[in-house]
XYZ file of C-alpha atoms in Angstrom:
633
model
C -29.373 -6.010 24.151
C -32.578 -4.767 24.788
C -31.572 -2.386 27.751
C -28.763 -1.064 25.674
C -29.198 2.046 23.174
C -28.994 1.005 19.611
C -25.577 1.818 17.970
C -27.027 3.374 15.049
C -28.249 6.087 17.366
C -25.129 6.114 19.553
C -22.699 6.638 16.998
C -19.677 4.354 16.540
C -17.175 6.252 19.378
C -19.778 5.842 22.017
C -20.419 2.255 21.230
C -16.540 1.509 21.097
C -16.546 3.711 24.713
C -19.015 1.307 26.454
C -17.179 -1.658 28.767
C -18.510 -4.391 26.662
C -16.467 -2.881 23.734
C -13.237 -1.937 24.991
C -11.482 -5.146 24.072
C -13.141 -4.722 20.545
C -11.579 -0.911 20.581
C -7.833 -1.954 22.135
C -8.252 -4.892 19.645
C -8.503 -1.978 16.501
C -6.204 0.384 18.101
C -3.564 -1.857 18.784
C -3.966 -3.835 15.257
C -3.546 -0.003 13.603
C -0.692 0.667 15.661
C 0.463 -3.224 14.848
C 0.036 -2.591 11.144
C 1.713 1.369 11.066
C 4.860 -0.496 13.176
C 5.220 -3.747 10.613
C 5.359 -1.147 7.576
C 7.716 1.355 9.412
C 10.106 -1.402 10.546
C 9.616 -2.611 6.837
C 10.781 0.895 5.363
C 13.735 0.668 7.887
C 14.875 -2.569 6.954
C 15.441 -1.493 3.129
C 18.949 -0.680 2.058
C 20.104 3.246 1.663
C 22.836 3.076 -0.762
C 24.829 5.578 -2.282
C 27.551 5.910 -4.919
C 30.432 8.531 -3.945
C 32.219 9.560 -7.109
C 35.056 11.962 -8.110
C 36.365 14.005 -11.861
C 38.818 12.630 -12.938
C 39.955 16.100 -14.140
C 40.025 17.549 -10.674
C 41.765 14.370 -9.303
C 44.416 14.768 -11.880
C 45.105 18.194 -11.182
C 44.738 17.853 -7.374
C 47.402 14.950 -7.848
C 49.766 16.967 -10.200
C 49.831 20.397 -7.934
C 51.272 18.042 -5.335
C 52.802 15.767 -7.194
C 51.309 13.173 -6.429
C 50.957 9.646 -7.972
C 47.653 9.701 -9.577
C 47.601 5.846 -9.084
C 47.806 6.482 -5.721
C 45.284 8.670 -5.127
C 42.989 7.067 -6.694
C 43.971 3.368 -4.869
C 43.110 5.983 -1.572
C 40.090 7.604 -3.323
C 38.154 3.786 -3.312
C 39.847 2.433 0.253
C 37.595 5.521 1.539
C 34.760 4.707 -0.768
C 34.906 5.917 -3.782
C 33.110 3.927 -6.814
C 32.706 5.990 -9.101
C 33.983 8.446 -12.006
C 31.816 11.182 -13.350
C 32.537 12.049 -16.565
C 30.902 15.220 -18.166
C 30.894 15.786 -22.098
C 34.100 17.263 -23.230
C 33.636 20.526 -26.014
C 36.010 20.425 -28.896
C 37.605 23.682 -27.757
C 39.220 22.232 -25.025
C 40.720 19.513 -27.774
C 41.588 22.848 -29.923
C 43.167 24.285 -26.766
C 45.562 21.116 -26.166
C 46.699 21.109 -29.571
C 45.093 17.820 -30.272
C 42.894 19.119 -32.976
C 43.776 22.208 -35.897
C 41.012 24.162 -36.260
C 41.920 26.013 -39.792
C 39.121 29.097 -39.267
C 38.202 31.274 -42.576
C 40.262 34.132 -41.163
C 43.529 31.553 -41.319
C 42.673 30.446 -44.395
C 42.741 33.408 -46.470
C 45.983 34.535 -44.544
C 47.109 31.376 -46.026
C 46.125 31.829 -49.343
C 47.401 35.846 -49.423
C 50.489 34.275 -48.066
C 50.885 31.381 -50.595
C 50.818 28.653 -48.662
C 47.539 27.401 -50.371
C 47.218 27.498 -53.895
C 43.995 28.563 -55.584
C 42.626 25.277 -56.827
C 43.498 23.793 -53.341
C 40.594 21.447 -51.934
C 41.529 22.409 -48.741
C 38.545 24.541 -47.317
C 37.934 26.613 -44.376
C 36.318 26.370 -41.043
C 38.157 22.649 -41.259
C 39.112 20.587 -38.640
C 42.702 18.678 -38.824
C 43.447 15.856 -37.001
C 46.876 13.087 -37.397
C 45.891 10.636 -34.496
C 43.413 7.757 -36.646
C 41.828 6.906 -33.260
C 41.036 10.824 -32.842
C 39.814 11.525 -36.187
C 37.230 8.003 -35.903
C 36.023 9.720 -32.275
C 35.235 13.166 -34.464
C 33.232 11.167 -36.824
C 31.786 9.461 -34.608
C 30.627 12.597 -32.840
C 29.475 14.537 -36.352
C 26.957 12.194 -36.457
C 25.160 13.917 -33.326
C 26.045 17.458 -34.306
C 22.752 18.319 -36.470
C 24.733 19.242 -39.851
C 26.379 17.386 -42.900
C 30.144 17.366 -42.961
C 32.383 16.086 -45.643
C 36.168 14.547 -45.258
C 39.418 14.373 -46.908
C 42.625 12.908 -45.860
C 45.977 13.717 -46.826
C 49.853 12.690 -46.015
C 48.734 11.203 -42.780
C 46.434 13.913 -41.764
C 42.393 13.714 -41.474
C 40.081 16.801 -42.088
C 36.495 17.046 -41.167
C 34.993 20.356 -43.026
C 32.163 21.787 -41.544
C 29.611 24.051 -42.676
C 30.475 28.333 -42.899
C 29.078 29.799 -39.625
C 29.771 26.830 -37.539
C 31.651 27.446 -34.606
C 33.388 24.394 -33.181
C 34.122 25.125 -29.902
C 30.752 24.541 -28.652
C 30.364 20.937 -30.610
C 29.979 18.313 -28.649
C 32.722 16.121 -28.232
C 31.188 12.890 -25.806
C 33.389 11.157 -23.513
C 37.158 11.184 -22.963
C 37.495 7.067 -23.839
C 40.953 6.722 -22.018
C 38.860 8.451 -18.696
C 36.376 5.584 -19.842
C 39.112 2.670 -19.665
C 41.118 3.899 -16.504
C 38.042 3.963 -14.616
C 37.689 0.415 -15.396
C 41.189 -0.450 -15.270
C 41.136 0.998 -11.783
C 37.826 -1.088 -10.420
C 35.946 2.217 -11.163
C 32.088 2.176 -12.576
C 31.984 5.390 -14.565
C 28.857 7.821 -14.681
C 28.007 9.491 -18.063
C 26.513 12.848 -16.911
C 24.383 13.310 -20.789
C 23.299 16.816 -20.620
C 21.798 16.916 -24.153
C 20.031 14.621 -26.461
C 23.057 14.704 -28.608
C 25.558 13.719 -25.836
C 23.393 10.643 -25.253
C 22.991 9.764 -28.730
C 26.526 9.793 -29.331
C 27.243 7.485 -26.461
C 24.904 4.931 -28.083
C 26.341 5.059 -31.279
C 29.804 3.920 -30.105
C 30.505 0.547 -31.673
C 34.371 1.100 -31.537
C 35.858 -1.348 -29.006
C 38.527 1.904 -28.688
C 35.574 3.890 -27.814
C 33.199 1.636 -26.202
C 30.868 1.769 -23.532
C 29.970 -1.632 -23.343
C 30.350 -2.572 -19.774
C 29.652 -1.708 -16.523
C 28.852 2.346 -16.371
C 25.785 4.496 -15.676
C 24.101 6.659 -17.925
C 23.489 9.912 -15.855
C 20.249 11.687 -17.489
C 19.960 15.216 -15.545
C 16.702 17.361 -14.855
C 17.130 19.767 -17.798
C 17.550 16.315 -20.514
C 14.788 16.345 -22.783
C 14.018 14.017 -25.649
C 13.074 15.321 -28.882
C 10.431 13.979 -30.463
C 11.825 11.736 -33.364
C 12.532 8.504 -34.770
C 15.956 7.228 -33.870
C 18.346 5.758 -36.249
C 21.162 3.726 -36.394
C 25.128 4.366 -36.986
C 27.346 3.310 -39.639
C 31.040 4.174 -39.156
C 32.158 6.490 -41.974
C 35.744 6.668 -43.871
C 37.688 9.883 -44.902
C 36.510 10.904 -48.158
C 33.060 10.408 -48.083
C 29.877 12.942 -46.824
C 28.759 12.204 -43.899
C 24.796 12.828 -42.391
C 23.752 13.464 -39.331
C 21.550 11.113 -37.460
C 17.798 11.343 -37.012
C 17.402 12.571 -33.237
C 16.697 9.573 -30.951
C 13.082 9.206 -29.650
C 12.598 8.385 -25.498
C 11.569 5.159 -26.492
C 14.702 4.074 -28.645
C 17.068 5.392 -26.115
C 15.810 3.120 -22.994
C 15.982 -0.098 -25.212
C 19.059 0.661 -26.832
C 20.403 0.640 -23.029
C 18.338 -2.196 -22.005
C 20.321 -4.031 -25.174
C 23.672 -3.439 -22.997
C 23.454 -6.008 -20.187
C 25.661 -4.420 -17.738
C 24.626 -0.797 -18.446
C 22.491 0.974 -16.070
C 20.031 4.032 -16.807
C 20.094 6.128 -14.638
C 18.118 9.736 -14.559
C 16.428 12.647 -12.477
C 13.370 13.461 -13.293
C 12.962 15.695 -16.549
C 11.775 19.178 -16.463
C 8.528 19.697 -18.017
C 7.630 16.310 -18.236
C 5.476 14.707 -20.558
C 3.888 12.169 -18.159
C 3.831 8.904 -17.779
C 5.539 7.248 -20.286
C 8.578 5.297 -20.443
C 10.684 7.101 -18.220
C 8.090 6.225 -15.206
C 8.494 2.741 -16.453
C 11.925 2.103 -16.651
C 13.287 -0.065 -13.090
C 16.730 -0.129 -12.400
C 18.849 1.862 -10.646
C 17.234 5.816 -10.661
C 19.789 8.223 -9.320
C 19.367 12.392 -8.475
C 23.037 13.914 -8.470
C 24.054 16.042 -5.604
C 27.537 18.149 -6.342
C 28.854 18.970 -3.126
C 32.683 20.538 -2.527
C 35.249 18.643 -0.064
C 35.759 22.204 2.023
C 32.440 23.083 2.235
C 31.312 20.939 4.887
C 28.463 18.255 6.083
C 25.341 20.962 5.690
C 24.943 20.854 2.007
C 25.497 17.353 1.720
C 22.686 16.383 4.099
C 20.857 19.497 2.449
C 21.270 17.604 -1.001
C 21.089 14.065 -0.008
C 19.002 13.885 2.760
C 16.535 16.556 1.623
C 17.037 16.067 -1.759
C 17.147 12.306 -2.237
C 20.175 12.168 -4.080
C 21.899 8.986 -4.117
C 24.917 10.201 -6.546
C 27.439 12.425 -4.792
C 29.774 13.990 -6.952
C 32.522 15.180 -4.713
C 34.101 17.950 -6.093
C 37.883 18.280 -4.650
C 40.187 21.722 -4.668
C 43.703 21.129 -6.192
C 45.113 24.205 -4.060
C 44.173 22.523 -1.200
C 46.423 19.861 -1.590
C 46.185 15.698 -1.660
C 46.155 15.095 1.645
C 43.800 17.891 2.798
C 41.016 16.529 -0.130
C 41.399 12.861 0.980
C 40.424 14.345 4.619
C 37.213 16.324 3.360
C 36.364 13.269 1.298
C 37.320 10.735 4.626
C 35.000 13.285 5.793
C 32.180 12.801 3.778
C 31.919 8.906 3.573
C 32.144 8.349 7.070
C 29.067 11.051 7.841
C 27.351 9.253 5.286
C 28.087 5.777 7.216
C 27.306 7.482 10.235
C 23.462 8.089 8.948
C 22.824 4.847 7.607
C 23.855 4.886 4.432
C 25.812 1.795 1.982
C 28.458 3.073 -0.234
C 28.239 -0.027 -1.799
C 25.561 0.951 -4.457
C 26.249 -1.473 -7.649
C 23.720 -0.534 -10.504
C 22.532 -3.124 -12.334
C 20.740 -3.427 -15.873
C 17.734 -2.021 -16.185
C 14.769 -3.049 -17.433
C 11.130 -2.171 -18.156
C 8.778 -2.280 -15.706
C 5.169 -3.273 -16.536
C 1.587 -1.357 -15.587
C 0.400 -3.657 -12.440
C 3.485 -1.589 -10.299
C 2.184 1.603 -11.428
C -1.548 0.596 -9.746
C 0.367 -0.355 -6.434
C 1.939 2.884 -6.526
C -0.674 5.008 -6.866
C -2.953 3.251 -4.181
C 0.069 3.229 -1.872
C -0.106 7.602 -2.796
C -3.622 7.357 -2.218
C -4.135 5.688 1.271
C -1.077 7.884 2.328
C -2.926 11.029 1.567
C -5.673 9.954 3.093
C -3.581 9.042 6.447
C -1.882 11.893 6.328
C -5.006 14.725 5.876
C -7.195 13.475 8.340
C -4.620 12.523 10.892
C -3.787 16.562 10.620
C -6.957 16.890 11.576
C -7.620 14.433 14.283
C -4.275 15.644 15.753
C -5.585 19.183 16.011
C -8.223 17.939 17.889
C -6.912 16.020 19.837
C -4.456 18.213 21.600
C -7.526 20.761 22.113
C -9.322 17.736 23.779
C -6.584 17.844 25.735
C -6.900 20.849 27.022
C -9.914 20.282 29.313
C -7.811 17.440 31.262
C -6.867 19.273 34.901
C -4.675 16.968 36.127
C -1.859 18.535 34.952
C -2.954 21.810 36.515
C -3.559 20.149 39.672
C -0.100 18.061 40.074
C 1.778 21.365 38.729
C -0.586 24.667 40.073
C 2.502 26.875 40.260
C 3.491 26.136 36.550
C 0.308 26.614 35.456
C -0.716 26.878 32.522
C 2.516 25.638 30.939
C 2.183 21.454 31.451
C -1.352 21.762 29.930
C -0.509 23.867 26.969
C 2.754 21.725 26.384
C 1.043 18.490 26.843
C -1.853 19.162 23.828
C 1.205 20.361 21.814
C 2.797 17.440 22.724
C -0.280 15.112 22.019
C -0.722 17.332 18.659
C 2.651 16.413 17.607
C 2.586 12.672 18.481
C -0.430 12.211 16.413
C 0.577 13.814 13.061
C 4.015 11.467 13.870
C 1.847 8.980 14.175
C 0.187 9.739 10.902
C 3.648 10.390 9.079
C 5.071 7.849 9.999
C 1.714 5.340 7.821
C 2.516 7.622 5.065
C 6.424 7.712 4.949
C 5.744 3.341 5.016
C 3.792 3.567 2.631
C 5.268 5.560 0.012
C 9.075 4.525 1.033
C 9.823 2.788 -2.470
C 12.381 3.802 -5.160
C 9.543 5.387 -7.815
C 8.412 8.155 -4.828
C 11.428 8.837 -3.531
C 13.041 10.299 -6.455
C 10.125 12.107 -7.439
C 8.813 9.878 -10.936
C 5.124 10.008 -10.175
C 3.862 13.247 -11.780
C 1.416 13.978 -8.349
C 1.881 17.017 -5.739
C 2.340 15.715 -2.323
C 3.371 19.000 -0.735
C 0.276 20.654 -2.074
C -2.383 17.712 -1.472
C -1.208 17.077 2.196
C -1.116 21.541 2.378
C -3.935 22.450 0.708
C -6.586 19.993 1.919
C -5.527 20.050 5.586
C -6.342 23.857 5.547
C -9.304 23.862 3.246
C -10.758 21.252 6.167
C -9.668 23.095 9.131
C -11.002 26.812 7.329
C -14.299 24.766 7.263
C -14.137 23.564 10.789
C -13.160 26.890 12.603
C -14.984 29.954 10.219
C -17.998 27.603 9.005
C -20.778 28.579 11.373
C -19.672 32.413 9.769
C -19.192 31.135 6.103
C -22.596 32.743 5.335
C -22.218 36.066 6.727
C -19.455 36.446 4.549
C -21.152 37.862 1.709
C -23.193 40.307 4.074
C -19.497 41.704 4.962
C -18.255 42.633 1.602
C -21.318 45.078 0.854
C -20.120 47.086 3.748
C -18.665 50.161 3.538
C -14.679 49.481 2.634
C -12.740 51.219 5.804
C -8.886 51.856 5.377
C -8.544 49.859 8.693
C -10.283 46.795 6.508
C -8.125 47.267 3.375
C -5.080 47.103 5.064
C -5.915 44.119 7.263
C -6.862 42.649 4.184
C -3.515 43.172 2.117
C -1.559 42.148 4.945
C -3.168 38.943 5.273
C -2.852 38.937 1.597
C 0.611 39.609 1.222
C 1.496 36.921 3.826
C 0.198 34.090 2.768
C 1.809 34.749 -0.339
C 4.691 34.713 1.414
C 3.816 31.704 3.834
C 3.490 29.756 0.174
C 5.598 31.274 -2.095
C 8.782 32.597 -0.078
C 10.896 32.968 -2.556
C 8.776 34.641 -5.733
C 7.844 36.917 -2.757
C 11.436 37.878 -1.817
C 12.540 38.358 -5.537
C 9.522 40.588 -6.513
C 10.597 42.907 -3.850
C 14.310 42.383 -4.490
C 14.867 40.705 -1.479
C 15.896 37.559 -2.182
C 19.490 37.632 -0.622
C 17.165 37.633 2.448
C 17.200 33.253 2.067
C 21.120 33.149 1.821
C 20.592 32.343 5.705
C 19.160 28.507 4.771
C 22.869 27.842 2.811
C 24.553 29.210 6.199
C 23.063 27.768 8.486
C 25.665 24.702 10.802
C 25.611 21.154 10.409
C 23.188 19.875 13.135
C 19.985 22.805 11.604
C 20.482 22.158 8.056
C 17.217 20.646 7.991
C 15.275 24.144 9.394
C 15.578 25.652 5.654
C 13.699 22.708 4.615
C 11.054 23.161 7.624
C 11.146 26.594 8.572
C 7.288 26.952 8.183
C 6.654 24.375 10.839
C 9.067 25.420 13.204
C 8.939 29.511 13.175
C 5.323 29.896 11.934
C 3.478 26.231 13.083
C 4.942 26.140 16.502
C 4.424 29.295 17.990
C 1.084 29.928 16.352
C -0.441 26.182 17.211
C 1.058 26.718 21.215
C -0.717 30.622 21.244
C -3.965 29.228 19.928
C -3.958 26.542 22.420
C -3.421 28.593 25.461
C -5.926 31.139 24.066
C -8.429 28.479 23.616
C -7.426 27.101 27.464
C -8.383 30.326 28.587
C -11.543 30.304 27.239
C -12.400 27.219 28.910
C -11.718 28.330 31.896
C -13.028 31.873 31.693
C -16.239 29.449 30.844
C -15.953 27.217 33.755
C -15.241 30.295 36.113
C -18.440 31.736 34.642
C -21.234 28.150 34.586
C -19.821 28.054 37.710
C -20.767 31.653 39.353
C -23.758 32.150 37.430
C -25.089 28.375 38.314
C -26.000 27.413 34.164
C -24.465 25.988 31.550
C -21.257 26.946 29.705
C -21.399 30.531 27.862
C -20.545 30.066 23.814
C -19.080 33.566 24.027
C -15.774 34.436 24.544
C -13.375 37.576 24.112
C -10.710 35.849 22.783
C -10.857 33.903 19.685
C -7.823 31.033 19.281
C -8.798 30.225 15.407
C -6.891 32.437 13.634
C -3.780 31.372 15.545
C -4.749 27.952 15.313
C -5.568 28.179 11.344
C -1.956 29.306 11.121
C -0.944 26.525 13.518
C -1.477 24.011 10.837
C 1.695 24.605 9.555
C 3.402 21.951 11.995
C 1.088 19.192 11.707
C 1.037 19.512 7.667
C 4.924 20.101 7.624
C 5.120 16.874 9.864
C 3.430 14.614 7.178
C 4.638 16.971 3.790
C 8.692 15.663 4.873
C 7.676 12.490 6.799
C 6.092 11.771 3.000
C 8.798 12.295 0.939
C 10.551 9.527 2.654
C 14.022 10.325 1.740
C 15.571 11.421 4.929
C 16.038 8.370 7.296
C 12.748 8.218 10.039
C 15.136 8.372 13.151
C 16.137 11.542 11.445
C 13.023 12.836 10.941
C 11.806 11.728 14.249
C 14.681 14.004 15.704
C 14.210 16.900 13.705
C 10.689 16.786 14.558
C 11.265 16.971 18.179
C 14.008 19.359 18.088
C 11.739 21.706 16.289
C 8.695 21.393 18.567
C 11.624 22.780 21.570
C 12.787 25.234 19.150
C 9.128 26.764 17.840
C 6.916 25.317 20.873
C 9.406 26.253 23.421
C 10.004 29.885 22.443
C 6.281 30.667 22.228
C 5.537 28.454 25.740
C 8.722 30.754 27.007
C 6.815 33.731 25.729
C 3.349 32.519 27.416
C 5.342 31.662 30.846
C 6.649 34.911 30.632
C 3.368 37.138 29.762
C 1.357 34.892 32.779
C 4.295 36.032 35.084
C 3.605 39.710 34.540
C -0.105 39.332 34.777
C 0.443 37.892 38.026
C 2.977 40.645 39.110
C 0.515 43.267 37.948
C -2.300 41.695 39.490
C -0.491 41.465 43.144
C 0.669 45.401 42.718
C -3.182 46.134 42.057
């Protein structure tokens, strides 16, 4: 040890370069790689379900327009896959508009009462509701309750009124859930979905104790991103009779909601993530099944489903189906749809179960898990940049391939580039591949940690020697030439980050209708377009001007007899500040974790040939005209 250098003074890399450490260095390498693999093949292993469901409104009219046994086509609907029913909230105008309900308005009534029909001490009222079915009239009460106002009731040779309040217009009341939908879903082996777009839809679901009306039993609760929960004790129903006045109920608090579906043991919660959240409260702590809805339309085709469930994590497809098409062209589109989604991976076999709280420890797992990905997937940006440009000084390349040169060399550190930030993504999508991250329930900014730092590190690394002339450059004299460099570069990297505020400040945002047309194998490039049209071409220009450099170096140490020249004509950093865009993009999706990795792995590649190979097409081509030029001179 004596004859050796200390390590302290050699630095870690050159003591893991000397022979007597190799094995220790192939030994951490190969337990890193070891370690990235086991959690990747881990990730893999874990079951991508998804539920395929269909309206029951659209099915019946699809099956009437063709006449069509709706028994039938439903029996078809689940041999294909099918497993679910979606059921929105029903208004009470579309009861009005079936005749079902008698809405008496004040207009009507005084018609009546200049007509006779009503007598002046009448207690028949206006802006009343009039109802003969019993079962109907109970689902009305029921479903005052979660209106927000008093009403009062009467009933009368066989008939029910409900009077509301003057100014209340009922065709915008809430109604709930069709409870004959409700029991022919189950009837049929169907779990039905409860799509609760308002507090009050929600609230009325948990207030029905009626075994008529009852959602006791296997169905999902389907919370959607614009659901918000008022802030407010929650109370408890009792049924009401005709003849009495009946309150609304107190507005049901987060809290009260999630146990008063944790009470049902075969109901599921399910929910995307609320806008505006409030943080981490008990919607972050509820574990069951967590679903994000994607509505996609039989005759649309396979790009916006994989645009909604592959790059939008959903796990709920609503298939929507087009009764002009006819029975047997839907069942096609839907045959369609299950059998791409079997073709990616994907179970429709998804069963929620009952949910239940979870408790703090998981949220400390899931947070290191975010942490140590971050960590992975920053620096490996950064060790990935350099080591493709490491890569550059290799020549053997150039000397197996002269007459290509300098394409191999340039491809192969874009190459090496790209295989390290996959390398990189790959940690961080095995890491954060669990339920809570994938649908987006912990409150932190991946896209912008895993942007933002990468370029604040690699602005440091290329401009820092200059950092501190900076200030010396803004007390020069402003030149138009200056200004306008400056707004440009202004302008876009607005755009780079904000596309679309860009497009609509300028009125041009019909300019991103191409993402929403674009065919089945790209979808992905509207998700990725950054990486591929902007990180690409920019990272494979900077490389080839930094190559040149090198060698205009060599070509100089090398005439001159001294050591390498620092100057150089060209300078590769702004193209290779912009060419973080593919490394960053690599680890932003890779982190996400929703698409399947084989996926990403593909997309990956066929976006380094689509960006890299268009700007190394471009180089090829601008090298062959030097060389033309240079042979006419």
């Amino acid at each position: 040890m004596s004859g050796s250098a200390p390590i302290a003074k050699s630095g870690f890399w050159g003591w893991l370069r000397r022979p007597r450490s190799l094995w220790a260095g192939a030994t951490l390498v190969g337990a890193a790689f070891a370690v990235v693999g086991l959690l990747v093949l881990d990730a893999l292993r874990r079951p991508r379900t998804v539920m395929l469901a269909l309206d029951p409104l659209e099915a019946e009219r699809t099956a009437g327009a063709s006449e069509y046994p709706i028994e039938d086509l439903w029996e078809r609907a689940r041999t294909i896959g099918v497993s679910a029913v979606y059921l929105e909230p029903q208004r009470l105008s579309s009861w009005i508009a079936r005749g079902e309900v008698l809405h008496l308005s004040k207009t009507e009534s005084e018609k009546w009462a200049a007509a006779g029909l009503v007598s002046p001490g009448s207690p028949l009222r206006s802006n009343a509701l009039w109802v003969r079915d019993r079962e109907l009239f109970e689902h009305l009460l029921l479903a005052s309750r979660a209106w927000g106002f008093g009403i009062s009731t009467q009933s009368f040779g066989g008939v029910y009124v409900l009077n509301l309040p003057d100014g209340v217009e009922p065709g915008s009341l809430p109604l709930g859930y069709d409870p004959a939908a409700m029991r022919s879903a189950r009837r049929m082996g169907l779990t039905p979905v409860i799509g609760a777009a308002a507090p009050a839809e929600m609230q009325l679901l948990l207030m029905m104790a009626s075994p008529k009306v009852s959602v006791s039993g296997p169905a999902v609760f389907w919370l959607g991103p614009a659901f918000q929960f008022p802030a407010a004790p929650g109370g408890k129903y009792a049924p009401g009779t005709a003849g009495k006045e009946v309150q609304p109920l107190p507005a049901a608090s987060e809290q009260a909601v999630l146990e008063a579906v944790a009470l049902r043991g075969r109901t599921a919660l399910a929910f995307s993530p609320p806008q505006g959240w409030r943080g981490y409260g008990s919607w972050g702590a509820w574990e069951g099944t967590a679903l994000s809805a994607a509505h996609v339309r039989v005759r649309e085709g396979l790009a916006p489903l994989w645009r909604r469930v592959l790059g939008g994590g959903a796990r709920l497809v609503v298939a929507h189906l087009a009764p002009e098409l006819g029975v047997e062209r839907n069942l096609d589109g839907l045959r369609a749809t299950a059998t791409a989604l079997r073709g990616r991976g994907m179970s429709l076999e998804l069963n929620p179960g009952p949910g239940r709280l979870r408790g703090p420890a998981s949220w400390i797992g899931a947070f290191l898990r975010y942490g140590v990905a971050a960590v992975l997937a920053v620096f490996g940006v950064l060790v990935s940049i350099r080591r493709g440009l490491q890569f550059l000084r290799k020549e053997a390349l150039a000397r197996r391939w002269p007459e290509a040169d300098p394409i191999p060399e340039i491809a192969g550190a874009l190459a090496a580039t790209v295989l390290g930030s996959i390398i990189a993504a790959s940690a961080a999508y095995a890491l954060l591949a669990f339920e809570l991250w994938r649908l987006g329930l912990i409150g932190v900014p991946w896209a912008v940690w895993t942007t933002l730092l990468p370029f604040a590190l690699g602005l440091l690394a290329l401009y820092g020697d200059e950092m501190k002339e900076w200030p010396a450059r803004w007390l020069r004299p402003v030149t138009y030439r200056g200004l306008a460099t400056l707004l440009f570069l202004l302008c876009f990297s607005c755009f780079l980050v904000f596309p679309r505020a860009v497009l609509q400040r300028f009125g041009l945002a019909s300019l991103l209708d191409w993402q929403r047309s674009l065919p089945e194998p790209l979808w992905w490039l509207g998700l990725r377009w950054r990486e591929v049209l902007v990180g690409y071409p920019c990272l494979t220009i900077g490389l080839w001007l930094q190559l040149r450099n090198i060698r205009d170096r060599m070509d100089k140490a090398d005439s001159l007899g001294q050591a390498e020249p620092k100057s150089s004509a060209r300078d590769p950093r702004f193209w290779l500040f912009l060419g973080l865009f593919a490394p960053t993009g690599i680890v932003r999706i890779f982190g996400y974790a929703r698409i399947p990795y084989h996926t990403l792995v593909w997309q990956t590649l066929l976006g380094l040939v689509l960006g890299g190979g268009l700007a190394l097409a471009g180089i090829w081509a601008w090298e062959m005209f030097r060389d033309l030029r240079g042979q006419r001179a």
